[in-house]
N, CA and C atoms as an extended XYZ file, in Angstrom:
411
Properties=species:S:1:pos:R:3:atomname:S:1:resname:S:1:resid:I:1 pbc="F F F"
N         3.421       -2.559      -14.642 N   ALA     1
C         3.799       -2.877      -13.264 CA  ALA     1
C         3.775       -4.389      -13.034 C   ALA     1
N         2.941       -5.103      -13.798 N   TYR     2
C         2.859       -6.547      -13.556 CA  TYR     2
C         4.208       -7.207      -13.779 C   TYR     2
N         4.906       -6.810      -14.831 N   GLN     3
C         6.231       -7.367      -15.121 CA  GLN     3
C         7.089       -7.317      -13.878 C   GLN     3
N         6.982       -6.170      -13.235 N   ASN     4
C         7.704       -5.916      -12.017 CA  ASN     4
C         7.615       -7.052      -11.007 C   ASN     4
N         6.373       -7.401      -10.647 N   VAL     5
C         6.198       -8.437       -9.626 CA  VAL     5
C         6.598       -9.793      -10.176 C   VAL     5
N         6.252      -10.043      -11.422 N   ALA     6
C         6.611      -11.320      -12.026 CA  ALA     6
C         8.126      -11.490      -11.943 C   ALA     6
N         8.857      -10.442      -12.293 N   THR     7
C        10.315      -10.515      -12.221 CA  THR     7
C        10.737      -10.694      -10.775 C   THR     7
N        10.147       -9.893       -9.882 N   ASN     8
C        10.492      -10.008       -8.466 CA  ASN     8
C        10.301      -11.427       -7.975 C   ASN     8
N         9.155      -12.019       -8.271 N   LEU     9
C         8.878      -13.371       -7.793 CA  LEU     9
C         9.892      -14.358       -8.359 C   LEU     9
N        10.223      -14.202       -9.633 N   LYS    10
C        11.197      -15.109      -10.249 CA  LYS    10
C        12.567      -14.957       -9.585 C   LYS    10
N        12.887      -13.721       -9.192 N   ASP    11
C        14.166      -13.471       -8.514 CA  ASP    11
C        14.284      -14.303       -7.251 C   ASP    11
N        13.156      -14.510       -6.582 N   PHE    12
C        13.191      -15.198       -5.291 CA  PHE    12
C        12.996      -16.703       -5.429 C   PHE    12
N        12.555      -17.133       -6.616 N   GLN    13
C        12.254      -18.545       -6.798 CA  GLN    13
C        13.469      -19.413       -6.457 C   GLN    13
N        13.207      -20.446       -5.660 N   GLY    14
C        14.283      -21.337       -5.253 CA  GLY    14
C        15.087      -20.785       -4.078 C   GLY    14
N        14.846      -19.512       -3.722 N   LYS    15
C        15.637      -18.903       -2.645 CA  LYS    15
C        14.789      -18.518       -1.445 C   LYS    15
N        13.653      -17.879       -1.721 N   LYS    16
C        12.883      -17.298       -0.618 CA  LYS    16
C        11.394      -17.517       -0.796 C   LYS    16
N        10.694      -17.483        0.332 N   ASN    17
C         9.240      -17.415        0.298 CA  ASN    17
C         8.904      -15.935        0.162 C   ASN    17
N         7.794      -15.631       -0.490 N   VAL    18
C         7.409      -14.236       -0.671 CA  VAL    18
C         5.996      -14.030       -0.143 C   VAL    18
N         5.846      -13.033        0.727 N   LEU    19
C         4.514      -12.665        1.196 CA  LEU    19
C         4.079      -11.444        0.409 C   LEU    19
N         3.073      -11.643       -0.453 N   ILE    20
C         2.525      -10.513       -1.204 CA  ILE    20
C         1.416       -9.916       -0.358 C   ILE    20
N         1.558       -8.650       -0.022 N   MET    21
C         0.569       -7.964        0.808 CA  MET    21
C        -0.127       -6.893       -0.030 C   MET    21
N        -1.336       -7.204       -0.464 N   PHE    22
C        -2.118       -6.195       -1.165 CA  PHE    22
C        -2.693       -5.256       -0.110 C   PHE    22
N        -2.689       -3.954       -0.374 N   PHE    23
C        -3.279       -3.021        0.586 CA  PHE    23
C        -3.947       -1.875       -0.164 C   PHE    23
N        -5.034       -1.323        0.420 N   PRO    24
C        -5.829       -0.320       -0.296 CA  PRO    24
C        -5.073        0.957       -0.668 C   PRO    24
N        -4.394        1.582        0.299 N   ALA    25
C        -3.735        2.848       -0.032 CA  ALA    25
C        -2.709        3.243        1.024 C   ALA    25
N        -1.619        3.813        0.544 N   ALA    26
C        -0.589        4.327        1.448 CA  ALA    26
C        -1.180        5.431        2.312 C   ALA    26
N        -0.662        5.566        3.496 N   PHE    27
C        -1.040        6.625        4.437 CA  PHE    27
C        -2.449        6.498        5.019 C   PHE    27
N        -3.151        5.386        4.750 N   THR    28
C        -4.431        5.192        5.431 CA  THR    28
C        -4.119        4.507        6.760 C   THR    28
N        -5.055        4.584        7.688 N   GLN    29
C        -4.785        4.148        9.055 CA  GLN    29
C        -4.321        2.690        9.149 C   GLN    29
N        -5.115        1.775        8.599 N   GLY    30
C        -4.781        0.354        8.702 CA  GLY    30
C        -3.447        0.030        8.065 C   GLY    30
N        -3.217        0.586        6.906 N   CYS    31
C        -1.986        0.292        6.160 CA  CYS    31
C        -0.775        0.867        6.880 C   CYS    31
N        -0.953        2.026        7.485 N   THR    32
C         0.139        2.647        8.234 CA  THR    32
C         0.535        1.756        9.402 C   THR    32
N        -0.468        1.285       10.151 N   THR    33
C        -0.217        0.372       11.277 CA  THR    33
C         0.500       -0.875       10.785 C   THR    33
N        -0.058       -1.447        9.722 N   GLU    34
C         0.442       -2.712        9.185 CA  GLU    34
C         1.923       -2.634        8.808 C   GLU    34
N         2.271       -1.616        8.030 N   PHE    35
C         3.650       -1.558        7.530 CA  PHE    35
C         4.622       -0.988        8.568 C   PHE    35
N         4.111       -0.247        9.555 N   THR    36
C         4.965        0.188       10.670 CA  THR    36
C         5.380       -1.052       11.464 C   THR    36
N         4.391       -1.908       11.776 N   GLU    37
C         4.676       -3.147       12.521 CA  GLU    37
C         5.573       -4.075       11.718 C   GLU    37
N         5.269       -4.209       10.434 N   ALA    38
C         6.075       -5.101        9.585 CA  ALA    38
C         7.521       -4.617        9.533 C   ALA    38
N         7.703       -3.293        9.557 N   GLY    39
C         9.052       -2.723        9.563 CA  GLY    39
C         9.786       -3.063       10.844 C   GLY    39
N         9.057       -2.961       11.980 N   LYS    40
C         9.673       -3.256       13.284 CA  LYS    40
C        10.019       -4.734       13.401 C   LYS    40
N         9.227       -5.581       12.763 N   MET    41
C         9.435       -7.034       12.898 CA  MET    41
C        10.057       -7.650       11.650 C   MET    41
N        10.654       -6.797       10.832 N   PHE    42
C        11.215       -7.235        9.555 CA  PHE    42
C        12.180       -8.407        9.728 C   PHE    42
N        13.022       -8.333       10.777 N   ASP    43
C        14.014       -9.392       11.004 CA  ASP    43
C        13.355      -10.739       11.239 C   ASP    43
N        12.161      -10.710       11.863 N   GLN    44
C        11.467      -11.978       12.128 CA  GLN    44
C        10.948      -12.598       10.834 C   GLN    44
N        10.538      -11.742        9.889 N   PHE    45
C        10.134      -12.266        8.571 CA  PHE    45
C        11.371      -12.845        7.873 C   PHE    45
N        12.499      -12.109        7.963 N   GLN    46
C        13.744      -12.572        7.347 CA  GLN    46
C        14.157      -13.925        7.929 C   GLN    46
N        13.973      -14.065        9.250 N   ALA    47
C        14.347      -15.315        9.918 CA  ALA    47
C        13.536      -16.493        9.375 C   ALA    47
N        12.317      -16.224        8.911 N   LEU    48
C        11.476      -17.275        8.317 CA  LEU    48
C        11.751      -17.402        6.812 C   LEU    48
N        12.753      -16.646        6.346 N   ASN    49
C        13.092      -16.626        4.919 CA  ASN    49
C        11.922      -16.120        4.074 C   ASN    49
N        11.235      -15.076        4.598 N   ILE    50
C        10.100      -14.485        3.886 CA  ILE    50
C        10.441      -13.066        3.454 C   ILE    50
N        10.274      -12.810        2.173 N   GLU    51
C        10.434      -11.479        1.603 CA  GLU    51
C         9.032      -10.870        1.519 C   GLU    51
N         8.885       -9.618        1.952 N   LEU    52
C         7.570       -8.968        1.881 CA  LEU    52
C         7.507       -8.063        0.664 C   LEU    52
N         6.381       -8.110       -0.038 N   ILE    53
C         6.159       -7.160       -1.127 CA  ILE    53
C         4.780       -6.538       -0.930 C   ILE    53
N         4.746       -5.226       -0.742 N   GLY    54
C         3.483       -4.506       -0.600 CA  GLY    54
C         3.002       -4.058       -1.966 C   GLY    54
N         1.719       -4.290       -2.270 N   VAL    55
C         1.184       -3.934       -3.587 CA  VAL    55
C        -0.067       -3.073       -3.421 C   VAL    55
N        -0.070       -1.901       -4.058 N   SER    56
C        -1.254       -1.035       -4.033 CA  SER    56
C        -1.313       -0.233       -5.329 C   SER    56
N        -2.401        0.525       -5.483 N   ARG    57
C        -2.551        1.355       -6.683 CA  ARG    57
C        -1.759        2.653       -6.597 C   ARG    57
N        -1.169        2.916       -5.442 N   ASP    58
C        -0.414        4.160       -5.292 CA  ASP    58
C         0.733        4.223       -6.294 C   ASP    58
N         1.070        5.447       -6.686 N   GLN    59
C         2.254        5.618       -7.528 CA  GLN    59
C         3.488        5.282       -6.705 C   GLN    59
N         4.527        4.841       -7.390 N   LEU    60
C         5.750        4.445       -6.708 CA  LEU    60
C         6.293        5.572       -5.831 C   LEU    60
N         6.223        6.803       -6.306 N   ALA    61
C         6.735        7.946       -5.535 CA  ALA    61
C         6.025        8.045       -4.191 C   ALA    61
N         4.713        7.845       -4.201 N   SER    62
C         4.013        7.966       -2.925 CA  SER    62
C         4.246        6.726       -2.070 C   SER    62
N         4.444        5.567       -2.690 N   GLN    63
C         4.810        4.378       -1.910 CA  GLN    63
C         6.170        4.585       -1.239 C   GLN    63
N         7.088        5.219       -1.960 N   ASN    64
C         8.412        5.464       -1.386 CA  ASN    64
C         8.341        6.426       -0.203 C   ASN    64
N         7.502        7.461       -0.315 N   LYS    65
C         7.314        8.399        0.807 CA  LYS    65
C         6.701        7.668        1.989 C   LYS    65
N         5.727        6.820        1.696 N   PHE    66
C         5.039        6.031        2.721 CA  PHE    66
C         6.049        5.122        3.421 C   PHE    66
N         6.865        4.436        2.628 N   LYS    67
C         7.875        3.511        3.155 CA  LYS    67
C         8.776        4.236        4.148 C   LYS    67
N         9.207        5.425        3.761 N   GLU    68
C        10.079        6.229        4.607 CA  GLU    68
C         9.344        6.677        5.872 C   GLU    68
N         8.123        7.152        5.694 N   ALA    69
C         7.341        7.690        6.816 CA  ALA    69
C         7.067        6.642        7.893 C   ALA    69
N         6.797        5.406        7.482 N   VAL    70
C         6.424        4.377        8.466 CA  VAL    70
C         7.600        3.486        8.867 C   VAL    70
N         8.740        3.685        8.231 N   GLY    71
C         9.904        2.878        8.562 CA  GLY    71
C         9.798        1.454        8.056 C   GLY    71
N         9.104        1.281        6.922 N   ALA    72
C         8.975       -0.061        6.337 CA  ALA    72
C        10.302       -0.448        5.687 C   ALA    72
N        10.608       -1.740        5.679 N   LYS    73
C        11.874       -2.183        5.088 CA  LYS    73
C        11.637       -3.064        3.858 C   LYS    73
N        10.372       -3.332        3.566 N   ASN    74
C        10.065       -4.213        2.434 CA  ASN    74
C         9.991       -3.434        1.127 C   ASN    74
N         9.904       -4.164        0.038 N   ASN    75
C         9.706       -3.555       -1.280 CA  ASN    75
C         8.227       -3.297       -1.523 C   ASN    75
N         7.956       -2.287       -2.325 N   PHE    76
C         6.588       -1.993       -2.726 CA  PHE    76
C         6.502       -2.034       -4.246 C   PHE    76
N         5.348       -2.438       -4.741 N   VAL    77
C         5.117       -2.448       -6.181 CA  VAL    77
C         3.863       -1.636       -6.463 C   VAL    77
N         3.977       -0.734       -7.429 N   SER    78
C         2.852        0.098       -7.833 CA  SER    78
C         2.027       -0.664       -8.875 C   SER    78
N         0.753       -0.852       -8.586 N   ASP    79
C        -0.151       -1.621       -9.461 CA  ASP    79
C        -1.311       -0.703       -9.879 C   ASP    79
N        -0.962        0.402      -10.545 N   MET    80
C        -1.961        1.428      -10.848 CA  MET    80
C        -3.109        0.925      -11.715 C   MET    80
N        -2.806       -0.023      -12.601 N   GLU    81
C        -3.851       -0.560      -13.492 CA  GLU    81
C        -4.558       -1.768      -12.882 C   GLU    81
N        -4.176       -2.126      -11.666 N   LEU    82
C        -4.751       -3.284      -10.963 CA  LEU    82
C        -4.558       -4.596      -11.731 C   LEU    82
N        -3.489       -4.664      -12.494 N   GLU    83
C        -3.209       -5.895      -13.254 CA  GLU    83
C        -2.868       -7.047      -12.314 C   GLU    83
N        -2.030       -6.748      -11.321 N   ILE    84
C        -1.606       -7.800      -10.394 CA  ILE    84
C        -2.782       -8.185       -9.502 C   ILE    84
N        -3.438       -7.168       -8.934 N   ALA    85
C        -4.586       -7.426       -8.055 CA  ALA    85
C        -5.636       -8.259       -8.790 C   ALA    85
N        -5.811       -7.999      -10.070 N   GLY    86
C        -6.781       -8.752      -10.873 CA  GLY    86
C        -6.436      -10.227      -10.939 C   GLY    86
N        -5.164      -10.518      -11.074 N   LYS    87
C        -4.725      -11.919      -11.151 CA  LYS    87
C        -4.969      -12.662       -9.843 C   LYS    87
N        -5.017      -11.922       -8.736 N   TYR    88
C        -5.237      -12.532       -7.426 CA  TYR    88
C        -6.652      -12.303       -6.915 C   TYR    88
N        -7.514      -11.805       -7.800 N   ASP    89
C        -8.903      -11.534       -7.441 CA  ASP    89
C        -8.989      -10.609       -6.217 C   ASP    89
N        -8.128       -9.586       -6.210 N   ALA    90
C        -8.016       -8.718       -5.042 CA  ALA    90
C        -8.416       -7.267       -5.347 C   ALA    90
N        -9.414       -7.096       -6.215 N   ILE    91
C        -9.865       -5.729       -6.530 CA  ILE    91
C       -11.175       -5.449       -5.810 C   ILE    91
N       -11.206       -4.347       -5.068 N   SER    92
C       -12.419       -3.984       -4.326 CA  SER    92
C       -13.386       -3.239       -5.246 C   SER    92
N       -14.664       -3.150       -4.839 N   PRO    93
C       -15.642       -2.401       -5.639 CA  PRO    93
C       -15.200       -0.944       -5.864 C   PRO    93
N       -14.413       -0.400       -4.941 N   ALA    94
C       -13.937        0.983       -5.074 CA  ALA    94
C       -12.710        1.072       -5.997 C   ALA    94
N       -12.383       -0.047       -6.645 N   ARG    95
C       -11.233       -0.120       -7.557 CA  ARG    95
C        -9.903        0.125       -6.842 C   ARG    95
N        -9.807       -0.403       -5.640 N   LEU    96
C        -8.546       -0.392       -4.907 CA  LEU    96
C        -8.161       -1.846       -4.683 C   LEU    96
N        -6.944       -2.067       -4.208 N   ALA    97
C        -6.565       -3.434       -3.853 CA  ALA    97
C        -7.255       -3.787       -2.543 C   ALA    97
N        -7.794       -5.002       -2.473 N   LYS    98
C        -8.343       -5.487       -1.200 CA  LYS    98
C        -7.172       -5.857       -0.303 C   LYS    98
N        -7.405       -5.910        1.003 N   ARG    99
C        -6.330       -6.273        1.931 CA  ARG    99
C        -6.217       -7.800        1.958 C   ARG    99
N        -5.518       -8.332        0.964 N   TYR   100
C        -5.332       -9.770        0.850 CA  TYR   100
C        -3.856      -10.091        1.050 C   TYR   100
N        -3.594      -11.264        1.577 N   TYR   101
C        -2.220      -11.724        1.800 CA  TYR   101
C        -2.029      -13.066        1.089 C   TYR   101
N        -0.910      -13.225        0.422 N   PHE   102
C        -0.591      -14.495       -0.233 CA  PHE   102
C         0.852      -14.862        0.078 C   PHE   102
N         1.057      -16.079        0.594 N   LEU   103
C         2.420      -16.552        0.803 CA  LEU   103
C         2.773      -17.495       -0.345 C   LEU   103
N         3.783      -17.092       -1.107 N   VAL   104
C         4.234      -17.874       -2.253 CA  VAL   104
C         5.536      -18.558       -1.844 C   VAL   104
N         5.577      -19.886       -1.994 N   ASP   105
C         6.786      -20.590       -1.552 CA  ASP   105
C         7.893      -20.497       -2.600 C   ASP   105
N         9.019      -21.141       -2.291 N   LYS   106
C        10.197      -21.031       -3.154 CA  LYS   106
C         9.960      -21.574       -4.552 C   LYS   106
N         8.973      -22.448       -4.691 N   THR   107
C         8.720      -23.019       -6.023 CA  THR   107
C         7.746      -22.149       -6.813 C   THR   107
N         7.220      -21.078       -6.169 N   GLY   108
C         6.296      -20.192       -6.869 CA  GLY   108
C         4.845      -20.565       -6.644 C   GLY   108
N         4.597      -21.477       -5.688 N   LYS   109
C         3.231      -21.939       -5.411 CA  LYS   109
C         2.652      -21.169       -4.215 C   LYS   109
N         1.375      -20.794       -4.310 N   ILE   110
C         0.721      -20.135       -3.173 CA  ILE   110
C         0.414      -21.209       -2.130 C   ILE   110
N         1.013      -21.072       -0.939 N   ILE   111
C         0.814      -22.100        0.091 CA  ILE   111
C        -0.050      -21.608        1.252 C   ILE   111
N        -0.327      -20.304        1.275 N   TRP   112
C        -1.181      -19.765        2.341 CA  TRP   112
C        -1.774      -18.470        1.849 C   TRP   112
N        -3.023      -18.222        2.230 N   LYS   113
C        -3.592      -16.922        1.868 CA  LYS   113
C        -4.627      -16.485        2.885 C   LYS   113
N        -4.827      -15.190        2.945 N   SER   114
C        -5.907      -14.631        3.736 CA  SER   114
C        -6.641      -13.679        2.813 C   SER   114
N        -7.894      -14.026        2.503 N   SER   115
C        -8.657      -13.170        1.597 CA  SER   115
C        -9.947      -12.696        2.257 C   SER   115
N        -9.858      -12.415        3.572 N   THR   116
C       -11.035      -11.902        4.287 CA  THR   116
C       -11.127      -10.392        4.120 C   THR   116
N        -9.999       -9.763        3.765 N   GLY   117
C        -9.974       -8.309        3.666 CA  GLY   117
C        -9.689       -7.669        5.014 C   GLY   117
N        -9.533       -8.510        6.055 N   GLN   118
C        -9.260       -7.996        7.401 CA  GLN   118
C        -7.763       -7.825        7.607 C   GLN   118
N        -7.419       -6.792        8.368 N   LEU   119
C        -6.033       -6.558        8.739 CA  LEU   119
C        -5.603       -7.650        9.719 C   LEU   119
N        -4.478       -8.277        9.465 N   ILE   120
C        -3.964       -9.286       10.397 CA  ILE   120
C        -2.842       -8.637       11.197 C   ILE   120
N        -2.966       -8.610       12.537 N   PRO   121
C        -1.871       -8.050       13.338 CA  PRO   121
C        -0.570       -8.787       13.003 C   PRO   121
N         0.518       -8.034       12.896 N   THR   122
C         1.782       -8.601       12.427 CA  THR   122
C         2.256       -9.781       13.265 C   THR   122
N         2.062       -9.716       14.593 N   GLU   123
C         2.508      -10.842       15.426 CA  GLU   123
C         1.762      -12.123       15.067 C   GLU   123
N         0.461      -12.003       14.839 N   LYS   124
C        -0.351      -13.164       14.461 CA  LYS   124
C         0.088      -13.669       13.079 C   LYS   124
N         0.323      -12.728       12.188 N   LEU   125
C         0.760      -13.073       10.838 CA  LEU   125
C         2.054      -13.889       10.904 C   LEU   125
N         3.011      -13.405       11.682 N   LEU   126
C         4.283      -14.121       11.830 CA  LEU   126
C         4.075      -15.505       12.426 C   LEU   126
N         3.214      -15.599       13.446 N   ALA   127
C         2.954      -16.887       14.098 CA  ALA   127
C         2.323      -17.860       13.109 C   ALA   127
N         1.300      -17.386       12.368 N   ASP   128
C         0.610      -18.247       11.398 CA  ASP   128
C         1.553      -18.716       10.296 C   ASP   128
N         2.349      -17.781        9.775 N   LEU   129
C         3.259      -18.132        8.684 CA  LEU   129
C         4.363      -19.070        9.179 C   LEU   129
N         4.842      -18.811       10.386 N   GLY   130
C         5.884      -19.657       10.964 CA  GLY   130
C         5.410      -21.086       11.103 C   GLY   130
N         4.166      -21.214       11.588 N   GLN   131
C         3.580      -22.539       11.771 CA  GLN   131
C         3.394      -23.238       10.424 C   GLN   131
N         2.896      -22.469        9.473 N   MET   132
C         2.651      -22.971        8.116 CA  MET   132
C         3.954      -23.530        7.514 C   MET   132
N         5.029      -22.764        7.670 N   LEU   133
C         6.308      -23.179        7.087 CA  LEU   133
C         6.916      -24.359        7.853 C   LEU   133
N         6.674      -24.406        9.178 N   LYS   134
C         7.190      -25.519        9.994 CA  LYS   134
C         6.507      -26.814        9.623 C   LYS   134
N         5.216      -26.721        9.279 N   SER   135
C         4.453      -27.935        8.982 CA  SER   135
C         4.950      -28.584        7.691 C   SER   135
N         6.118      -28.119        7.231 N   GLY   136
C         6.779      -28.803        6.131 CA  GLY   136
C         6.296      -28.388        4.766 C   GLY   136
N         5.654      -27.216        4.678 N   ASN   137
C         5.218      -26.806        3.349 CA  ASN   137
C         6.282      -26.011        2.645 C   ASN   137
């Protein structure tokens, strides 16, 4: 699965910023809220030239069902072996992905992150990222 994200990130290099959203599990309360809101505000992320990628240990099939159920419009990557989460130090003691966010700019550099494990309301997330990108990063 790691190849997957590496390829995805390279696809966007020079074109788009990428927000990698690690999340514990599809269909859990926080994640459902998060990706429902992100789906509703997808155009606002697009307007900031941000591509969203959700990453969890769920199998792709269940991520696809989740995507459909919550009306998410972003891509999801299945990280069953926690290879990607490991690279971002985002593995919880329960062996799930922690709720971490990383904004990777067009050059492939991480320019913003939230590693508190707390859910960030989508409106706040958009405001913070918008400001971050405006400040010329």
